[in-house]
Each structure stands twice: as C-alpha cells, then as structure tokens.
mmCIF file of C-alpha atoms and ligand atoms in Angstrom:
data_model
loop_
_atom_site.group_PDB
_atom_site.id
_atom_site.type_symbol
_atom_site.label_atom_id
_atom_site.label_comp_id
_atom_site.label_asym_id
_atom_site.label_seq_id
_atom_site.Cartn_x
_atom_site.Cartn_y
_atom_site.Cartn_z
ATOM 1 C CA UNK O 55 11.658 18.396 4.228
ATOM 2 C CA UNK O 56 14.935 16.188 4.494
ATOM 3 C CA UNK O 57 15.238 12.689 2.492
ATOM 4 C CA UNK O 58 17.441 10.556 3.253
ATOM 5 C CA UNK O 59 19.643 8.832 1.738
ATOM 6 C CA UNK O 60 20.236 4.737 2.510
ATOM 7 C CA UNK O 61 24.020 3.282 1.854
ATOM 8 C CA UNK O 62 24.202 0.253 1.106
ATOM 9 C CA UNK O 63 24.030 -1.103 4.405
ATOM 10 C CA UNK O 64 20.714 0.006 4.750
ATOM 11 C CA UNK O 65 19.751 -0.770 1.600
ATOM 12 C CA UNK O 66 20.382 -4.246 2.283
ATOM 13 C CA UNK O 67 18.213 -4.192 5.509
ATOM 14 C CA UNK O 68 15.243 -2.870 3.537
ATOM 15 C CA UNK O 69 15.913 -5.405 1.123
ATOM 16 C CA UNK O 70 15.156 -8.494 3.904
ATOM 17 C CA UNK O 71 12.569 -6.406 5.448
ATOM 18 C CA UNK O 72 10.607 -6.088 1.964
ATOM 19 C CA UNK O 73 11.426 -9.461 1.030
ATOM 20 C CA UNK O 74 9.330 -10.561 4.554
ATOM 21 C CA UNK O 75 6.436 -8.086 3.590
ATOM 22 C CA UNK O 76 6.026 -9.425 0.448
ATOM 23 C CA UNK O 77 5.944 -13.485 1.687
ATOM 24 C CA UNK O 78 3.679 -12.273 4.732
ATOM 25 C CA UNK O 79 1.101 -11.604 2.245
ATOM 26 C CA UNK O 80 1.992 -14.322 -0.167
ATOM 27 C CA UNK O 81 1.836 -16.542 3.120
ATOM 28 C CA UNK O 82 -1.656 -15.324 4.028
ATOM 29 C CA UNK O 83 -3.174 -15.603 0.615
ATOM 30 C CA UNK O 84 -4.551 -18.798 0.578
ATOM 31 C CA UNK O 85 -6.444 -17.854 3.882
ATOM 32 C CA UNK O 86 -8.300 -14.938 2.232
ATOM 33 C CA UNK O 87 -11.240 -16.669 1.186
ATOM 34 C CA UNK O 88 -15.820 -16.248 2.116
ATOM 35 C CA UNK O 89 -16.632 -16.899 5.348
ATOM 36 C CA UNK O 90 -13.240 -15.854 7.330
ATOM 37 C CA UNK O 91 -12.864 -13.301 9.546
ATOM 38 C CA UNK O 92 -10.395 -10.446 8.912
ATOM 39 C CA UNK O 93 -10.284 -10.819 12.249
ATOM 40 C CA UNK O 94 -8.226 -14.695 12.054
ATOM 41 C CA UNK O 95 -6.381 -13.086 8.999
ATOM 42 C CA UNK O 96 -4.665 -10.620 11.107
ATOM 43 C CA UNK O 97 -3.580 -13.201 13.969
ATOM 44 C CA UNK O 98 -2.053 -15.564 10.935
ATOM 45 C CA UNK O 99 -0.445 -12.680 9.704
ATOM 46 C CA UNK O 100 0.733 -11.399 13.606
ATOM 47 C CA UNK O 101 1.737 -14.977 14.132
ATOM 48 C CA UNK O 102 3.885 -15.607 10.407
ATOM 49 C CA UNK O 103 6.038 -11.988 11.345
ATOM 50 C CA UNK O 104 7.319 -13.226 14.297
ATOM 51 C CA UNK O 105 8.418 -16.324 12.987
ATOM 52 C CA UNK O 106 10.427 -14.694 10.443
ATOM 53 C CA UNK O 107 12.014 -12.499 13.697
ATOM 54 C CA UNK O 108 10.233 -9.323 12.713
ATOM 55 C CA UNK O 109 7.589 -7.193 14.565
ATOM 56 C CA UNK O 110 4.068 -5.401 12.789
ATOM 57 C CA UNK O 111 5.109 -1.625 12.748
ATOM 58 C CA UNK O 112 1.262 -1.291 12.731
ATOM 59 C CA UNK O 113 0.693 -3.109 16.425
ATOM 60 C CA UNK O 114 0.754 0.111 18.699
ATOM 61 C CA UNK O 115 1.332 2.564 15.914
ATOM 62 C CA UNK O 116 -0.399 5.862 17.326
ATOM 63 C CA UNK O 117 -2.543 3.132 19.128
ATOM 64 C CA UNK O 118 -3.629 1.645 16.010
ATOM 65 C CA UNK O 119 -4.478 -2.326 17.835
ATOM 66 C CA UNK O 120 -4.263 -4.448 15.137
ATOM 67 C CA UNK O 121 -0.890 -6.104 13.207
ATOM 68 C CA UNK O 122 -2.169 -5.591 9.017
ATOM 69 C CA UNK O 123 -4.683 -3.466 8.069
ATOM 70 C CA UNK O 124 -7.207 -4.727 6.111
ATOM 71 C CA UNK O 125 -9.657 -3.152 4.246
ATOM 72 C CA UNK O 126 -13.209 -4.125 2.828
ATOM 73 C CA UNK O 127 -15.001 -2.831 0.036
ATOM 74 C CA UNK O 128 -15.547 1.027 0.561
ATOM 75 C CA UNK O 129 -12.630 1.157 3.063
ATOM 76 C CA UNK O 130 -9.999 2.948 1.539
ATOM 77 C CA UNK O 131 -7.442 2.019 4.146
ATOM 78 C CA UNK O 132 -6.200 1.430 7.796
ATOM 79 C CA UNK O 133 -9.401 -1.448 8.084
ATOM 80 C CA UNK O 134 -8.881 -2.449 11.654
ATOM 81 C CA UNK O 135 -9.102 -5.902 11.221
ATOM 82 C CA UNK O 136 -12.266 -7.564 13.616
ATOM 83 C CA UNK O 137 -13.856 -11.584 14.335
ATOM 84 C CA UNK O 138 -16.945 -9.694 13.700
ATOM 85 C CA UNK O 139 -16.376 -8.223 9.490
ATOM 86 C CA UNK O 140 -16.206 -12.052 7.851
ATOM 87 C CA UNK O 141 -15.569 -11.931 4.098
ATOM 88 C CA UNK O 142 -18.521 -13.280 1.625
ATOM 89 C CA UNK O 143 -18.602 -13.691 -2.123
ATOM 90 C CA UNK O 144 -17.901 -10.958 -4.391
ATOM 91 C CA UNK O 145 -15.755 -9.180 -1.978
ATOM 92 C CA UNK O 146 -12.936 -7.282 -2.428
ATOM 93 C CA UNK O 147 -10.019 -6.717 0.547
ATOM 94 C CA UNK O 148 -6.653 -4.956 0.636
ATOM 95 C CA UNK O 149 -4.109 -6.551 3.269
ATOM 96 C CA UNK O 150 -1.546 -4.100 4.321
ATOM 97 C CA UNK O 151 1.591 -5.155 6.410
ATOM 98 C CA UNK O 152 4.463 -3.089 7.328
ATOM 99 C CA UNK O 153 6.846 -5.518 9.249
ATOM 100 C CA UNK O 154 10.051 -4.337 10.805
ATOM 101 C CA UNK O 155 13.271 -6.423 10.986
ATOM 102 C CA UNK O 156 16.760 -5.296 12.660
ATOM 103 C CA UNK O 157 15.558 -1.717 12.255
ATOM 104 C CA UNK O 158 14.217 -1.469 8.921
ATOM 105 C CA UNK O 159 10.624 -0.997 7.797
ATOM 106 C CA UNK O 160 9.173 -2.838 4.739
ATOM 107 C CA UNK O 161 5.896 -2.203 3.926
ATOM 108 C CA UNK O 162 4.118 -3.560 0.893
ATOM 109 C CA UNK O 163 -0.201 -4.269 0.352
ATOM 110 C CA UNK O 164 -2.191 -6.435 -2.182
ATOM 111 C CA UNK O 165 -5.548 -6.867 -3.301
ATOM 112 C CA UNK O 166 -7.907 -9.947 -3.056
ATOM 113 C CA UNK O 167 -10.750 -11.325 -4.867
ATOM 114 C CA UNK O 168 -12.916 -12.751 -2.384
ATOM 115 C CA UNK O 169 -14.813 -15.575 -4.879
ATOM 116 C CA UNK O 170 -16.306 -14.547 -8.164
ATOM 117 C CA UNK O 171 -16.511 -10.611 -8.095
ATOM 118 C CA UNK O 172 -18.522 -8.011 -10.070
ATOM 119 C CA UNK O 173 -16.186 -6.849 -13.826
ATOM 120 C CA UNK O 174 -16.707 -3.530 -12.296
ATOM 121 C CA UNK O 175 -14.748 -4.826 -9.281
ATOM 122 C CA UNK O 176 -12.370 -6.916 -11.244
ATOM 123 C CA UNK O 177 -11.754 -3.538 -13.554
ATOM 124 C CA UNK O 178 -10.742 -1.490 -10.558
ATOM 125 C CA UNK O 179 -8.663 -3.716 -9.145
ATOM 126 C CA UNK O 180 -6.361 -4.245 -12.078
ATOM 127 C CA UNK O 181 -6.425 -0.883 -13.442
ATOM 128 C CA UNK O 182 -5.522 0.317 -9.703
ATOM 129 C CA UNK O 183 -2.376 -2.520 -9.711
ATOM 130 C CA UNK O 184 -1.306 -1.203 -13.211
ATOM 131 C CA UNK O 185 -1.383 2.412 -11.957
ATOM 132 C CA UNK O 186 0.789 1.784 -9.443
ATOM 133 C CA UNK O 187 3.280 0.313 -11.914
ATOM 134 C CA UNK O 188 3.048 3.216 -13.623
ATOM 135 C CA UNK O 189 4.062 5.409 -10.973
ATOM 136 C CA UNK O 190 6.712 2.712 -10.287
ATOM 137 C CA UNK O 191 8.197 2.598 -13.669
ATOM 138 C CA UNK O 192 8.444 6.938 -13.304
ATOM 139 C CA UNK O 193 11.185 6.272 -10.868
ATOM 140 C CA UNK O 194 14.618 7.227 -11.804
ATOM 141 C CA UNK O 195 17.676 8.824 -10.512
ATOM 142 C CA UNK O 196 17.219 12.561 -11.096
ATOM 143 C CA UNK O 197 13.683 13.420 -12.192
ATOM 144 C CA UNK O 198 11.693 14.952 -9.821
ATOM 145 C CA UNK O 199 8.959 13.084 -7.783
ATOM 146 C CA UNK O 200 5.664 14.649 -9.233
ATOM 147 C CA UNK O 201 6.297 12.951 -12.204
ATOM 148 C CA UNK O 202 5.284 9.662 -10.405
ATOM 149 C CA UNK O 203 1.748 10.962 -9.593
ATOM 150 C CA UNK O 204 1.457 12.697 -13.010
ATOM 151 C CA UNK O 205 1.654 8.837 -14.242
ATOM 152 C CA UNK O 206 -0.334 7.413 -12.058
ATOM 153 C CA UNK O 207 -3.132 10.283 -13.082
ATOM 154 C CA UNK O 208 -1.715 9.749 -16.335
ATOM 155 C CA UNK O 209 -3.651 6.742 -16.487
ATOM 156 C CA UNK O 210 -5.947 6.353 -14.413
ATOM 157 C CA UNK O 211 -7.913 9.766 -15.940
ATOM 158 C CA UNK O 212 -9.509 7.847 -19.019
ATOM 159 C CA UNK O 213 -11.650 5.984 -16.455
ATOM 160 C CA UNK O 214 -14.039 7.785 -14.067
ATOM 161 C CA UNK O 215 -12.741 7.121 -11.278
ATOM 162 C CA UNK O 216 -11.316 8.973 -8.082
ATOM 163 C CA UNK O 217 -7.749 9.350 -6.875
ATOM 164 C CA UNK O 218 -7.879 9.655 -3.207
ATOM 165 C CA UNK O 219 -5.589 12.889 -1.788
ATOM 166 C CA UNK O 220 -5.510 12.692 1.877
ATOM 167 C CA UNK O 221 -3.385 9.695 2.251
ATOM 168 C CA UNK O 222 -0.030 9.525 0.214
ATOM 169 C CA UNK O 223 3.253 7.329 -0.424
ATOM 170 C CA UNK O 224 6.404 8.325 1.967
ATOM 171 C CA UNK O 225 9.705 8.179 2.501
ATOM 172 C CA UNK O 226 10.943 5.012 4.833
ATOM 173 C CA UNK O 227 13.725 3.209 6.338
ATOM 174 C CA UNK O 228 14.025 3.029 10.342
ATOM 175 C CA UNK O 229 10.870 5.054 10.193
ATOM 176 C CA UNK O 230 8.064 4.124 9.192
ATOM 177 C CA UNK O 231 6.678 7.291 7.321
ATOM 178 C CA UNK O 232 10.195 9.103 6.491
ATOM 179 C CA UNK O 233 10.384 12.519 4.074
ATOM 180 C CA UNK O 234 8.855 12.897 1.343
ATOM 181 C CA UNK O 235 5.285 12.421 0.433
ATOM 182 C CA UNK O 236 4.444 10.498 -2.489
ATOM 183 C CA UNK O 237 1.177 12.793 -4.396
ATOM 184 C CA UNK O 238 -0.385 9.824 -6.093
ATOM 185 C CA UNK O 239 -1.740 12.629 -8.937
ATOM 186 C CA UNK O 240 -0.514 16.087 -10.278
ATOM 187 C CA UNK O 241 0.945 18.379 -7.822
ATOM 188 C CA UNK O 242 1.390 20.683 -10.698
ATOM 189 C CA UNK O 243 4.100 21.792 -8.314
ATOM 190 C CA UNK O 244 7.714 19.399 -9.417
ATOM 191 C CA UNK O 245 8.841 18.709 -6.029
ATOM 192 C CA UNK O 246 12.493 17.212 -5.020
ATOM 193 C CA UNK O 247 14.565 15.221 -7.664
ATOM 194 C CA UNK O 248 15.148 11.606 -7.146
ATOM 195 C CA UNK O 249 18.136 10.158 -6.117
ATOM 196 C CA UNK O 250 20.308 6.953 -6.288
ATOM 197 C CA UNK O 251 19.460 5.151 -2.205
ATOM 198 C CA UNK O 252 15.687 7.170 -1.797
ATOM 199 C CA UNK O 253 13.429 5.060 -0.799
ATOM 200 C CA UNK O 254 9.964 5.422 -0.361
ATOM 201 C CA UNK O 255 6.906 3.846 -0.541
ATOM 202 C CA UNK O 256 4.108 4.300 -3.816
ATOM 203 C CA UNK O 257 0.710 3.529 -2.627
ATOM 204 C CA UNK O 258 -2.297 4.688 -5.091
ATOM 205 C CA UNK O 259 -6.145 4.432 -3.198
ATOM 206 C CA UNK O 260 -8.552 4.547 -6.118
ATOM 207 C CA UNK O 261 -11.972 5.286 -5.833
ATOM 208 C CA UNK O 262 -14.570 3.359 -8.574
ATOM 209 C CA UNK O 263 -16.456 6.420 -8.581
ATOM 210 C CA UNK O 264 -14.890 10.590 -9.435
ATOM 211 C CA UNK O 265 -15.569 11.074 -5.535
ATOM 212 C CA UNK O 266 -11.883 10.586 -4.262
ATOM 213 C CA UNK O 267 -13.072 12.756 -1.034
ATOM 214 C CA UNK O 268 -12.874 9.686 2.187
ATOM 215 C CA UNK O 269 -13.765 10.017 5.927
ATOM 216 C CA UNK O 270 -12.368 8.415 9.087
ATOM 217 C CA UNK O 271 -14.916 6.259 11.142
ATOM 218 C CA UNK O 272 -16.096 8.402 14.441
ATOM 219 C CA UNK O 273 -16.387 5.698 16.664
ATOM 220 C CA UNK O 274 -12.555 4.046 15.768
ATOM 221 C CA UNK O 275 -10.851 6.911 14.610
ATOM 222 C CA UNK O 276 -9.011 4.871 12.225
ATOM 223 C CA UNK O 277 -11.176 3.138 9.102
ATOM 224 C CA UNK O 278 -11.219 5.193 5.862
ATOM 225 C CA UNK O 279 -13.791 5.344 3.881
ATOM 226 C CA UNK O 280 -15.316 6.518 0.389
ATOM 227 C CA UNK O 281 -17.658 9.080 0.998
ATOM 228 C CA UNK O 282 -20.278 8.310 -1.744
ATOM 229 C CA UNK O 283 -19.956 4.593 -0.162
ATOM 230 C CA UNK O 284 -17.893 3.829 -3.621
ATOM 231 C CA UNK O 285 -15.473 0.759 -3.399
ATOM 232 C CA UNK O 286 -11.771 1.958 -3.206
ATOM 233 C CA UNK O 287 -9.005 -0.609 -3.700
ATOM 234 C CA UNK O 288 -5.377 0.166 -2.914
ATOM 235 C CA UNK O 289 -1.500 -1.484 -3.228
ATOM 236 C CA UNK O 290 1.723 -0.913 -2.360
ATOM 237 C CA UNK O 291 5.183 -1.366 -2.634
ATOM 238 C CA UNK O 292 8.278 0.193 -1.115
ATOM 239 C CA UNK O 293 11.001 1.103 -3.796
ATOM 240 C CA UNK O 294 14.264 2.477 -3.948
ATOM 241 C CA UNK O 295 15.398 4.406 -5.952
ATOM 242 C CA UNK O 296 19.027 3.016 -8.801
ATOM 243 C CA UNK O 297 21.833 4.468 -10.537
ATOM 244 C CA UNK O 298 19.851 2.929 -13.575
ATOM 245 C CA UNK O 299 15.588 3.273 -12.466
ATOM 246 C CA UNK O 300 14.547 1.743 -9.446
ATOM 247 C CA UNK O 301 14.515 -1.571 -7.736
ATOM 248 C CA UNK O 302 10.860 -2.773 -5.745
ATOM 249 C CA UNK O 303 11.990 -4.108 -2.602
ATOM 250 C CA UNK O 304 8.584 -6.129 -1.696
ATOM 251 C CA UNK O 305 8.352 -8.589 -4.551
ATOM 252 C CA UNK O 306 8.522 -11.588 -3.785
ATOM 253 C CA UNK O 307 9.868 -14.497 -5.603
ATOM 254 C CA UNK O 308 6.080 -16.477 -5.525
ATOM 255 C CA UNK O 309 5.246 -12.611 -7.300
ATOM 256 C CA UNK O 310 7.714 -14.035 -10.397
ATOM 257 C CA UNK O 311 8.615 -10.553 -11.235
HETATM 258 N N1 MF3 B 18 0.764 0.462 6.182
HETATM 259 C C1 MF3 B 18 0.194 1.792 5.922
HETATM 260 C C2 MF3 B 18 0.919 2.845 4.999
HETATM 261 O O1 MF3 B 18 0.868 2.080 3.887
HETATM 262 C C3 MF3 B 18 -0.035 2.470 7.375
HETATM 263 C C4 MF3 B 18 -0.817 1.762 8.375
HETATM 264 S S1 MF3 B 18 -1.243 3.068 9.650
HETATM 265 C C5 MF3 B 18 -1.779 2.191 10.694
HETATM 266 O O2 MF3 B 18 1.745 3.999 5.138
HETATM 267 F F1 MF3 B 18 -1.086 2.865 11.742
HETATM 268 F F2 MF3 B 18 -2.750 2.049 10.164
HETATM 269 F F3 MF3 B 18 -1.460 0.632 10.771
HETATM 270 CO CO1 CO B 19 3.103 3.386 2.744
HETATM 271 CO CO1 CO B 20 1.169 0.228 3.940
#
C-alpha cells in the first residue's frame, strides 16, 4: 500500500477542487424538494460543475451513467439519478458530488430532508453527521489510521445502528480512489500512521437497524441498498492531514465552519 504525500502545489489544487465540490452542494440545496426528480438534480449539478470549469468524476466512471450519486431512503450509496425517482415528503436523500479540477479530485456528500421527516430519520441523519465529525476530529499526524474508525464506532455504538463495512473512505488526489481504505469501524488492526500531506475521504454510511449488510441492484449494477430495507444515511468530506491535525477541504463558506 502506497499512500502518497501531497506537496504544496498539489494541496492547493485539492483545496480548489474540494471547494467547488462543496459549492456544488450549496448550489443544489434549494432545488432538493418534494416533487423534484433525482434526474433533475443531476442535470442541474452537471451544468453547475461545467460552469465552474470542472468535469464530473462519476460520469462514465466504470460505466456509471450520471454526474452525481443520489441515494434515497434505503439506498446506501451509488444511487443513479433518474427522472422516475421523484422525491416525496418524508424522504431522506444523499447527494454525492465528485469533481475534477485541473486533474485534482474533490469528493463530498450531504444528506437532505424532504419536508417533514420522522424523528427517527432526523436522528439517524444528525448522528451520522456527528459520526463523520468524530472521525475527522481523530485525524492528526502520527496517529494510526484505525483511530478514525474507532472514533466513529465508539460514537455510533450507543445506538442500535449498523455501520456499513463493504464501502469505505479512500485516499484521493489525482485519482478518484487511492490508498488507503478508510474504514468506518474498528478493524482491530492499527493500520498505517497518518502523516502531514495525506489526503483521504471520511464517509460513514450508517443504517437505521443493526444490520450492516447491503446488496447491489441486479439490474443497474450500481444502486446499493440495505439488506433489510432500513433507512441509511451518509456524509462525506475530503480531509488533509496537517502538521497539527486536519483541514477539511470540502467545506464551503456557506457552511460557516
Ligand atoms: N463519490 C463516491 C465516493 O465517495 C463514489 C461514486 S462512484 C460512482 O467514493 F461511480 F458511483 F459514481
Ligand atoms: Co468518496
Ligand atoms: Co463521494
């Protein structure tokens, strides 16, 4: 496993790509409403990404047919936008954007509520965001990679939720998916040490039931669903390891953090 250490110019390129990915989510936020299709969300994001001088990393990636992933309710990740999937009051949705700007990849996703959602759904979404933040806060130079998964698991443990294991965060840079795999649970294996200049995503997927297993849609070969039909939530940021801790490369000014 080779984890690349990014130099100053590469880090600057990654900051720009990360910022644009976050701003794509800011841009799409007001359009994510009941009666809108995920196909329309995709098309608006696609145009926005081009308008920022970027291309979508997902369009054509291993045959993925769209410019963003839209994962509704029991869809864990890799949902394919469609004009036939129409958002309804009470749904939860993840929109996952990855852009390429001058060869650098920025990858981030957020959850959205469609109108009024059940209290259980609201808790799942908020706790999943908190789990991501716990993982991010564990990032510092010289600690082992497994500290991230441990921090997430330690927080999630008190709810009877399932942490998805088949999909992980990943190194990112001039490629979409680089080493290392970033697990969102305690693997009981310390893993490599983090060093300044490493860049990877943290993107926990948390299921409303203790069942963490998933399956991939047989027809479209992409859509990942919870095995038992439970709701699933995910948040994602791209993170740089700094001399003192971390920098979130996919924060937008609008997020105010
Ligand atoms: N953005 C996803 C990730 O966080 C990957 C999507 S790949 C696709 O790693 F092909 F499904 F778009
Ligand atoms: Co990712
Ligand atoms: Co992503």
